[in-house]
Amino acid sequence: MEIFRYTRAADVPQAIAAGATSNTAQQGAQVRFIAGGTTLLDLMKLDVERPSLLVDINRLPLDKVEKLPDGQLKVGALVRNSDLAHNPLVKENYAVLSEALLAGASAQLRNMATTGGNLLQRTRCMYFRNDAMACNKREPGSGCSAIEGDNRTLAILGTSKDCIATNPSDMNVALTALEAVIHVQGPKGERSIPIGEFFLVPGNTPQRETVLEAGDLITHVTLPAPRPNSKQVYLKLRDRASYEFALASAAVIAEINGGKITYVRVALGGVGTKPWRSVEAERVLHGRKADDATFREAANAALHGAVPQSGNGFKVELAKRCLTHALAMTTA
Ligand SMILES: Cc1cc2nc3c(=O)[nH]c(=O)nc-3n(C[C@H](O)[C@H](O)[C@H](O)COP(=O)(O)OP(=O)(O)OC[C@H]3O[C@@H](n4cnc5c(N)ncnc54)[C@H](O)[C@@H]3O)c2cc1C
Ligand code: SF4
């Protein structure tokens, strides 16, 4: 195994495109970027990821959090999760993101994990992580062991007959509610991808999780200018109080004027095959009185399309209660 190290972001995709190595992309490619390594090295030890070459991006100057002249916040792809969570601008203006990051993993992992790596972390489906089991995401066409197997922690929204794996990230749920934009540098140049268009539901190609193409390097993420009158909450429900992935989570950003909800964004975690924005819930909430009946109606709308499996039917009610409670906290 070889490891390449670059110090300029522009050199990375160009070198790959020029054929210095074979193409890199997120799914099963021979060449992989490595940032904090907390997902990738785990999967290499399990023989699930088998890159022949690693491109170490840790020396690239992508580790800054900066306020832009138009009020947006620019977060470099290599900003560590702990630095982002404790950044004063993030704590003050994007509390939902700070709370989501601090709800994830452990302090040690957050010190290593990066913004770009967290966006692209892989599912915790146990069959994906065990190369003796059939898994369409790991080995397209081999089947899905989870549908007839242990699926208690897996998804109920956005599933297909080929894959029901959950997107495990807490950060991604907050970024979805915040309507973040992901900036990428690839062999064809730079592009900016709204987070709502970044993740893919599995359909019949569960091995493809994002719209990233071969050679694409995430350089940074931007957050819209702060909404000073909003309240923000990330609520995560899990089997134990720390060091555990979400069974259900909710990120809510809301503004109340004259007792009515005038702005709201809702995203769910732990239940979707991708971080799950619920425009259905937002539609119910907009312009309505902030009370329990409205919150419950919104939660019913958010879970309307849920397709539970044999072991995770409890998630439908759990996610509804999670969202109802997060809405009450945000609007209290
Ligand atoms: C025990 C444990 C518990 C955890 N608990 C939680 C939890 O509760 N909640 C949660 O959200 N997460 C949790 N995590 C996951 C953790 O947050 C991720 O492993 C971490 O965020 C990944 O970041 P990284 O920088 O280490 O990524 P890496 O492992 O370095 O990379 C991950 C993937 O992203 C790609 N990549 C990295 N950076 C870039 C870039 N700039 N451009 C393009 N591709 C890139 C890599 O090629 C790789 O495919 C847990 C992890 C562990 C090991
Ligand atoms: S749910 Fe997806 S990741 Fe899990 S076994 Fe099925 S195909 Fe693989």
GROMACS .gro file of C-alpha atoms and ligand atoms in nm:
model
  393
    1MET     CA    1   0.000   0.000   0.000
    2GLU     CA    2   0.125   0.347  -0.092
    3ILE     CA    3   0.039   0.677   0.076
    4PHE     CA    4   0.057   1.007  -0.120
    5ARG     CA    5   0.066   1.344   0.059
    6TYR     CA    6  -0.026   1.678  -0.103
    7THR     CA    7  -0.014   2.033   0.031
    8ARG     CA    8  -0.232   2.210  -0.231
    9ALA     CA    9  -0.598   2.114  -0.277
   10ALA     CA   10  -0.583   2.184  -0.652
   11ASP     CA   11  -0.309   1.924  -0.702
   12VAL     CA   12  -0.505   1.634  -0.562
   13PRO     CA   13  -0.780   1.574  -0.820
   14GLN     CA   14  -0.551   1.685  -1.105
   15ALA     CA   15  -0.288   1.429  -1.012
   16ILE     CA   16  -0.552   1.160  -0.992
   17ALA     CA   17  -0.712   1.262  -1.324
   18ALA     CA   18  -0.374   1.274  -1.494
   19GLY     CA   19  -0.343   0.905  -1.429
   20ALA     CA   20  -0.080   0.927  -1.157
   21THR     CA   21  -0.305   0.675  -0.989
   22SER     CA   22  -0.637   0.515  -1.067
   23ASN     CA   23  -0.955   0.713  -1.000
   24THR     CA   24  -1.080   0.779  -0.654
   25ALA     CA   25  -1.444   0.801  -0.553
   26GLN     CA   26  -1.626   0.712  -0.236
   27GLN     CA   27  -1.740   0.360  -0.321
   28GLY     CA   28  -1.496   0.076  -0.339
   29ALA     CA   29  -1.234   0.276  -0.527
   30GLN     CA   30  -0.873   0.168  -0.523
   31VAL     CA   31  -0.758   0.519  -0.430
   32ARG     CA   32  -0.904   0.682  -0.121
   33PHE     CA   33  -0.856   1.012   0.054
   34ILE     CA   34  -0.777   0.976   0.422
   35ALA     CA   35  -0.856   1.252   0.674
   36GLY     CA   36  -0.908   1.156   1.042
   37GLY     CA   37  -0.917   0.790   0.940
   38THR     CA   38  -1.179   0.699   1.203
   39THR     CA   39  -1.413   0.547   0.944
   40LEU     CA   40  -1.173   0.439   0.674
   41LEU     CA   41  -0.911   0.263   0.889
   42ASP     CA   42  -1.183   0.077   1.081
   43LEU     CA   43  -1.325  -0.055   0.756
   44MET     CA   44  -0.981  -0.144   0.621
   45LYS     CA   45  -0.912  -0.349   0.935
   46LEU     CA   46  -1.241  -0.532   0.874
   47ASP     CA   47  -1.136  -0.593   0.510
   48VAL     CA   48  -1.448  -0.408   0.396
   49GLU     CA   49  -1.253  -0.125   0.233
   50ARG     CA   50  -0.950  -0.242   0.036
   51PRO     CA   51  -0.782   0.061  -0.124
   52SER     CA   52  -0.447   0.003  -0.286
   53LEU     CA   53  -0.344   0.364  -0.237
   54LEU     CA   54  -0.426   0.629   0.025
   55VAL     CA   55  -0.403   1.001  -0.044
   56ASP     CA   56  -0.338   1.172   0.289
   57ILE     CA   57  -0.508   1.513   0.274
   58ASN     CA   58  -0.421   1.623   0.628
   59ARG     CA   59  -0.156   1.873   0.512
   60LEU     CA   60  -0.395   2.068   0.291
   61PRO     CA   61  -0.485   2.414   0.427
   62LEU     CA   62  -0.851   2.327   0.481
   63ASP     CA   63  -0.871   2.354   0.860
   64LYS     CA   64  -1.023   2.700   0.912
   65VAL     CA   65  -1.365   2.826   1.020
   66GLU     CA   66  -1.420   3.171   0.868
   67LYS     CA   67  -1.702   3.422   0.855
   68LEU     CA   68  -1.747   3.541   0.493
   69PRO     CA   69  -1.828   3.906   0.404
   70ASP     CA   70  -2.189   3.813   0.318
   71GLY     CA   71  -2.238   3.661   0.666
   72GLN     CA   72  -2.208   3.295   0.563
   73LEU     CA   73  -1.980   3.064   0.758
   74LYS     CA   74  -1.709   2.871   0.570
   75VAL     CA   75  -1.597   2.547   0.734
   76GLY     CA   76  -1.288   2.376   0.589
   77ALA     CA   77  -1.315   2.004   0.515
   78LEU     CA   78  -1.034   1.931   0.761
   79VAL     CA   79  -1.183   2.119   1.058
   80ARG     CA   80  -1.198   1.860   1.337
   81ASN     CA   81  -1.540   1.785   1.482
   82SER     CA   82  -1.434   1.901   1.830
   83ASP     CA   83  -1.295   2.233   1.699
   84LEU     CA   84  -1.614   2.296   1.503
   85ALA     CA   85  -1.841   2.212   1.797
   86HIS     CA   86  -1.655   2.452   2.027
   87ASN     CA   87  -1.601   2.732   1.776
   88PRO     CA   88  -1.758   3.050   1.925
   89LEU     CA   89  -1.933   3.145   1.598
   90VAL     CA   90  -2.083   2.797   1.572
   91LYS     CA   91  -2.193   2.789   1.935
   92GLU     CA   92  -2.355   3.129   1.906
   93ASN     CA   93  -2.518   3.110   1.563
   94TYR     CA   94  -2.547   2.740   1.472
   95ALA     CA   95  -2.621   2.575   1.805
   96VAL     CA   96  -2.791   2.281   1.632
   97LEU     CA   97  -2.459   2.191   1.468
   98SER     CA   98  -2.259   2.223   1.788
   99GLU     CA   99  -2.510   2.005   1.976
  100ALA     CA  100  -2.515   1.742   1.700
  101LEU     CA  101  -2.135   1.717   1.690
  102LEU     CA  102  -2.109   1.685   2.067
  103ALA     CA  103  -2.375   1.412   2.063
  104GLY     CA  104  -2.157   1.201   1.833
  105ALA     CA  105  -1.888   0.943   1.913
  106SER     CA  106  -1.643   1.026   2.196
  107ALA     CA  107  -1.414   1.321   2.273
  108GLN     CA  108  -1.114   1.128   2.137
  109LEU     CA  109  -1.288   1.045   1.810
  110ARG     CA  110  -1.417   1.401   1.770
  111ASN     CA  111  -1.059   1.526   1.802
  112MET     CA  112  -0.963   1.319   1.495
  113ALA     CA  113  -1.283   1.322   1.287
  114THR     CA  114  -1.311   1.590   1.018
  115THR     CA  115  -1.600   1.773   0.855
  116GLY     CA  116  -1.539   1.606   0.517
  117GLY     CA  117  -1.493   1.259   0.669
  118ASN     CA  118  -1.804   1.291   0.883
  119LEU     CA  119  -2.010   1.383   0.576
  120LEU     CA  120  -1.891   1.062   0.408
  121GLN     CA  121  -1.889   0.818   0.699
  122ARG     CA  122  -2.034   0.479   0.607
  123THR     CA  123  -2.334   0.297   0.753
  124ARG     CA  124  -2.306   0.097   1.076
  125CYS     CA  125  -2.523  -0.187   0.933
  126MET     CA  126  -2.358  -0.496   1.083
  127TYR     CA  127  -2.380  -0.692   0.759
  128PHE     CA  128  -2.201  -0.419   0.567
  129ARG     CA  129  -1.917  -0.445   0.821
  130ASN     CA  130  -1.893  -0.825   0.794
  131ASP     CA  131  -1.753  -0.945   0.463
  132ALA     CA  132  -1.884  -1.298   0.521
  133MET     CA  133  -2.244  -1.171   0.481
  134ALA     CA  134  -2.436  -1.074   0.167
  135CYS     CA  135  -2.457  -0.698   0.131
  136ASN     CA  136  -2.557  -0.506  -0.183
  137LYS     CA  137  -2.383  -0.193  -0.063
  138ARG     CA  138  -2.048  -0.368  -0.017
  139GLU     CA  139  -2.086  -0.622  -0.298
  140PRO     CA  140  -2.352  -0.505  -0.550
  141GLY     CA  141  -2.589  -0.786  -0.647
  142SER     CA  142  -2.504  -1.012  -0.352
  143GLY     CA  143  -2.831  -0.949  -0.165
  144CYS     CA  144  -2.929  -0.772   0.156
  145SER     CA  145  -2.886  -0.975   0.475
  146ALA     CA  146  -3.056  -0.710   0.687
  147ILE     CA  147  -3.402  -0.729   0.532
  148GLU     CA  148  -3.456  -1.081   0.666
  149GLY     CA  149  -3.203  -1.037   0.947
  150ASP     CA  150  -3.130  -0.802   1.236
  151ASN     CA  151  -3.261  -0.464   1.128
  152ARG     CA  152  -3.348  -0.302   1.461
  153THR     CA  153  -3.119   0.000   1.407
  154LEU     CA  154  -3.179   0.041   1.035
  155ALA     CA  155  -3.387   0.282   0.829
  156ILE     CA  156  -3.760   0.325   0.784
  157LEU     CA  157  -3.752   0.619   0.539
  158GLY     CA  158  -3.599   0.615   0.191
  159THR     CA  159  -3.539   0.239   0.188
  160SER     CA  160  -3.549   0.009  -0.114
  161LYS     CA  161  -3.574  -0.366  -0.165
  162ASP     CA  162  -3.195  -0.365  -0.208
  163CYS     CA  163  -3.084  -0.171   0.103
  164ILE     CA  164  -3.227  -0.035   0.427
  165ALA     CA  165  -2.907   0.102   0.580
  166THR     CA  166  -2.923   0.419   0.790
  167ASN     CA  167  -2.698   0.719   0.740
  168PRO     CA  168  -2.532   0.723   1.084
  169SER     CA  169  -2.407   1.082   1.107
  170ASP     CA  170  -2.539   1.332   1.362
  171MET     CA  171  -2.357   1.623   1.196
  172ASN     CA  172  -2.527   1.554   0.862
  173VAL     CA  173  -2.872   1.594   1.019
  174ALA     CA  174  -2.784   1.939   1.158
  175LEU     CA  175  -2.623   2.042   0.827
  176THR     CA  176  -2.943   1.936   0.648
  177ALA     CA  177  -3.162   2.152   0.873
  178LEU     CA  178  -2.915   2.438   0.822
  179GLU     CA  179  -2.930   2.394   0.441
  180ALA     CA  180  -2.551   2.371   0.413
  181VAL     CA  181  -2.374   2.373   0.077
  182ILE     CA  182  -2.088   2.133   0.007
  183HIS     CA  183  -1.802   2.261  -0.207
  184VAL     CA  184  -1.602   2.018  -0.413
  185GLN     CA  185  -1.291   2.035  -0.627
  186GLY     CA  186  -1.268   1.769  -0.895
  187PRO     CA  187  -1.085   1.696  -1.219
  188LYS     CA  188  -1.345   1.909  -1.407
  189GLY     CA  189  -1.318   2.205  -1.167
  190GLU     CA  190  -1.513   2.329  -0.868
  191ARG     CA  191  -1.880   2.272  -0.787
  192SER     CA  192  -2.114   2.361  -0.504
  193ILE     CA  193  -2.378   2.109  -0.405
  194PRO     CA  194  -2.670   2.192  -0.173
  195ILE     CA  195  -2.683   1.924   0.095
  196GLY     CA  196  -3.037   1.830  -0.013
  197GLU     CA  197  -2.889   1.713  -0.344
  198PHE     CA  198  -2.568   1.561  -0.207
  199PHE     CA  199  -2.690   1.229  -0.060
  200LEU     CA  200  -2.864   0.959  -0.263
  201VAL     CA  201  -3.129   0.713  -0.145
  202PRO     CA  202  -3.018   0.354  -0.218
  203GLY     CA  203  -3.266   0.255  -0.493
  204ASN     CA  204  -3.101  -0.029  -0.683
  205THR     CA  205  -2.750   0.119  -0.647
  206PRO     CA  206  -2.689   0.127  -0.270
  207GLN     CA  207  -2.314   0.131  -0.328
  208ARG     CA  208  -2.353   0.490  -0.450
  209GLU     CA  209  -2.426   0.713  -0.149
  210THR     CA  210  -2.356   1.064  -0.278
  211VAL     CA  211  -2.332   1.253  -0.606
  212LEU     CA  212  -1.953   1.274  -0.574
  213GLU     CA  213  -1.763   1.164  -0.882
  214ALA     CA  214  -1.420   1.010  -0.923
  215GLY     CA  215  -1.149   1.247  -0.801
  216ASP     CA  216  -1.384   1.481  -0.612
  217LEU     CA  217  -1.230   1.633  -0.302
  218ILE     CA  218  -1.457   1.813  -0.054
  219THR     CA  219  -1.280   2.142   0.020
  220HIS     CA  220  -1.531   2.314   0.248
  221VAL     CA  221  -1.890   2.352   0.360
  222THR     CA  222  -2.078   2.682   0.381
  223LEU     CA  223  -2.364   2.764   0.615
  224PRO     CA  224  -2.613   3.041   0.537
  225ALA     CA  225  -2.589   3.367   0.734
  226PRO     CA  226  -2.720   3.323   1.090
  227ARG     CA  227  -3.086   3.373   1.178
  228PRO     CA  228  -3.047   3.565   1.504
  229ASN     CA  229  -3.412   3.517   1.610
  230SER     CA  230  -3.415   3.142   1.565
  231LYS     CA  231  -3.396   2.876   1.833
  232GLN     CA  232  -3.215   2.556   1.743
  233VAL     CA  233  -3.219   2.210   1.896
  234TYR     CA  234  -3.059   1.872   1.818
  235LEU     CA  235  -3.224   1.591   2.010
  236LYS     CA  236  -3.075   1.240   1.987
  237LEU     CA  237  -3.237   0.924   2.125
  238ARG     CA  238  -3.016   0.615   2.159
  239ASP     CA  239  -2.971   0.294   2.356
  240ARG     CA  240  -2.725   0.454   2.600
  241ALA     CA  241  -2.642   0.811   2.693
  242SER     CA  242  -2.308   0.842   2.512
  243TYR     CA  243  -2.082   0.678   2.255
  244GLU     CA  244  -2.378   0.541   2.063
  245PHE     CA  245  -2.544   0.609   1.728
  246ALA     CA  246  -2.896   0.753   1.706
  247LEU     CA  247  -3.204   0.533   1.695
  248ALA     CA  248  -3.390   0.853   1.615
  249SER     CA  249  -3.283   1.216   1.620
  250ALA     CA  250  -3.427   1.551   1.521
  251ALA     CA  251  -3.267   1.881   1.423
  252VAL     CA  252  -3.507   2.175   1.442
  253ILE     CA  253  -3.456   2.544   1.366
  254ALA     CA  254  -3.759   2.765   1.435
  255GLU     CA  255  -3.867   3.126   1.468
  256ILE     CA  256  -4.184   3.230   1.648
  257ASN     CA  257  -4.354   3.564   1.598
  258GLY     CA  258  -4.680   3.656   1.772
  259GLY     CA  259  -4.718   3.297   1.893
  260LYS     CA  260  -4.701   3.159   1.538
  261ILE     CA  261  -4.424   2.963   1.367
  262THR     CA  262  -4.289   3.191   1.093
  263TYR     CA  263  -3.976   2.992   0.998
  264VAL     CA  264  -3.896   2.628   1.053
  265ARG     CA  265  -3.655   2.364   0.924
  266VAL     CA  266  -3.680   1.999   1.027
  267ALA     CA  267  -3.439   1.711   0.967
  268LEU     CA  268  -3.442   1.360   1.112
  269GLY     CA  269  -3.156   1.121   1.184
  270GLY     CA  270  -3.136   0.751   1.268
  271VAL     CA  271  -3.442   0.671   1.057
  272GLY     CA  272  -3.345   0.760   0.700
  273THR     CA  273  -3.114   0.611   0.441
  274LYS     CA  274  -2.987   0.968   0.411
  275PRO     CA  275  -3.011   1.264   0.650
  276TRP     CA  276  -3.387   1.323   0.622
  277ARG     CA  277  -3.525   1.672   0.562
  278SER     CA  278  -3.897   1.674   0.628
  279VAL     CA  279  -4.063   1.939   0.415
  280GLU     CA  280  -4.389   1.762   0.501
  281ALA     CA  281  -4.348   1.853   0.870
  282GLU     CA  282  -4.235   2.205   0.782
  283ARG     CA  283  -4.549   2.256   0.569
  284VAL     CA  284  -4.772   2.156   0.861
  285LEU     CA  285  -4.587   2.385   1.103
  286HIS     CA  286  -4.553   2.700   0.895
  287GLY     CA  287  -4.789   2.978   1.011
  288ARG     CA  288  -4.942   2.762   1.284
  289LYS     CA  289  -4.963   2.808   1.660
  290ALA     CA  290  -4.674   2.641   1.842
  291ASP     CA  291  -4.865   2.383   2.045
  292ASP     CA  292  -4.861   2.010   2.110
  293ALA     CA  293  -5.142   1.932   1.864
  294THR     CA  294  -4.955   2.104   1.580
  295PHE     CA  295  -4.628   1.931   1.672
  296ARG     CA  296  -4.795   1.589   1.670
  297GLU     CA  297  -4.958   1.661   1.333
  298ALA     CA  298  -4.616   1.759   1.196
  299ALA     CA  299  -4.456   1.442   1.335
  300ASN     CA  300  -4.730   1.229   1.176
  301ALA     CA  301  -4.662   1.402   0.843
  302ALA     CA  302  -4.286   1.346   0.876
  303LEU     CA  303  -4.327   0.970   0.931
  304HIS     CA  304  -4.619   0.923   0.690
  305GLY     CA  305  -4.411   0.733   0.434
  306ALA     CA  306  -4.224   0.516   0.685
  307VAL     CA  307  -4.173   0.150   0.588
  308PRO     CA  308  -4.076  -0.043   0.902
  309GLN     CA  309  -3.894  -0.376   0.884
  310SER     CA  310  -3.942  -0.680   1.111
  311GLY     CA  311  -3.731  -0.539   1.396
  312ASN     CA  312  -3.760  -0.162   1.378
  313GLY     CA  313  -4.133  -0.080   1.385
  314PHE     CA  314  -4.075   0.093   1.720
  315LYS     CA  315  -3.880   0.364   1.538
  316VAL     CA  316  -4.196   0.513   1.385
  317GLU     CA  317  -4.337   0.620   1.722
  318LEU     CA  318  -3.990   0.692   1.864
  319ALA     CA  319  -3.912   0.933   1.580
  320LYS     CA  320  -4.250   1.102   1.617
  321ARG     CA  321  -4.193   1.157   1.987
  322CYS     CA  322  -3.838   1.275   1.923
  323LEU     CA  323  -3.956   1.536   1.674
  324THR     CA  324  -4.252   1.645   1.889
  325HIS     CA  325  -4.022   1.695   2.185
  326ALA     CA  326  -3.757   1.881   1.980
  327LEU     CA  327  -4.028   2.114   1.845
  328ALA     CA  328  -4.152   2.184   2.198
  329MET     CA  329  -3.794   2.259   2.311
  330THR     CA  330  -3.733   2.488   2.015
  331THR     CA  331  -4.050   2.689   2.055
  332ALA     CA  332  -4.070   2.708   2.439
  333LIG     C1  333  -1.662   0.397   1.794
  333LIG     C2  334  -1.720   0.504   1.703
  333LIG     C3  335  -1.835   0.570   1.742
  333LIG     C4  336  -1.889   0.670   1.661
  333LIG     N1  337  -2.005   0.732   1.699
  333LIG     C5  338  -2.059   0.828   1.618
  333LIG     C6  339  -2.180   0.894   1.652
  333LIG     O1  340  -2.240   0.870   1.757
  333LIG     N2  341  -2.229   0.986   1.566
  333LIG     C7  342  -2.165   1.019   1.450
  333LIG     O2  343  -2.213   1.103   1.376
  333LIG     N3  344  -2.052   0.956   1.414
  333LIG     C8  345  -1.998   0.863   1.496
  333LIG     N4  346  -1.883   0.800   1.457
  333LIG     C9  347  -1.828   0.822   1.324
  333LIG    C10  348  -1.730   0.938   1.316
  333LIG     O3  349  -1.800   1.059   1.333
  333LIG    C11  350  -1.667   0.930   1.178
  333LIG     O4  351  -1.585   0.813   1.176
  333LIG    C12  352  -1.585   1.052   1.143
  333LIG     O5  353  -1.664   1.167   1.142
  333LIG    C13  354  -1.518   1.033   1.007
  333LIG     O6  355  -1.429   1.140   0.985
  333LIG     P1  356  -1.278   1.112   0.947
  333LIG     O7  357  -1.215   1.242   0.919
  333LIG     O8  358  -1.212   1.027   1.051
  333LIG     O9  359  -1.299   1.031   0.813
  333LIG     P2  360  -1.204   0.925   0.730
  333LIG    O10  361  -1.212   0.795   0.798
  333LIG    O11  362  -1.067   0.987   0.714
  333LIG    O12  363  -1.276   0.928   0.594
  333LIG    C14  364  -1.409   0.881   0.580
  333LIG    C15  365  -1.443   0.879   0.431
  333LIG    O13  366  -1.448   1.012   0.379
  333LIG    C16  367  -1.354   1.025   0.271
  333LIG     N5  368  -1.302   1.162   0.286
  333LIG    C17  369  -1.253   1.219   0.400
  333LIG     N6  370  -1.230   1.350   0.379
  333LIG    C18  371  -1.263   1.376   0.249
  333LIG    C19  372  -1.262   1.495   0.169
  333LIG     N7  373  -1.223   1.613   0.215
  333LIG     N8  374  -1.305   1.485   0.041
  333LIG    C20  375  -1.348   1.365  -0.010
  333LIG     N9  376  -1.350   1.251   0.063
  333LIG    C21  377  -1.309   1.257   0.190
  333LIG    C22  378  -1.253   0.915   0.291
  333LIG    O14  379  -1.196   0.875   0.168
  333LIG    C23  380  -1.341   0.805   0.348
  333LIG    O15  381  -1.412   0.741   0.244
  333LIG    C24  382  -1.825   0.702   1.539
  333LIG    C25  383  -1.707   0.636   1.500
  333LIG    C26  384  -1.654   0.538   1.582
  333LIG    C27  385  -1.529   0.469   1.537
  334SF4     S1  386  -2.908  -0.285   0.462
  334SF4    FE1  387  -2.768  -0.215   0.301
  334SF4     S2  388  -2.573  -0.214   0.408
  334SF4    FE2  389  -2.707  -0.347   0.529
  334SF4     S3  390  -2.687  -0.557   0.446
  334SF4    FE3  391  -2.853  -0.462   0.337
  334SF4     S4  392  -2.751  -0.383   0.153
  334SF4    FE4  393  -2.591  -0.413   0.304
   0.00000   0.00000   0.00000
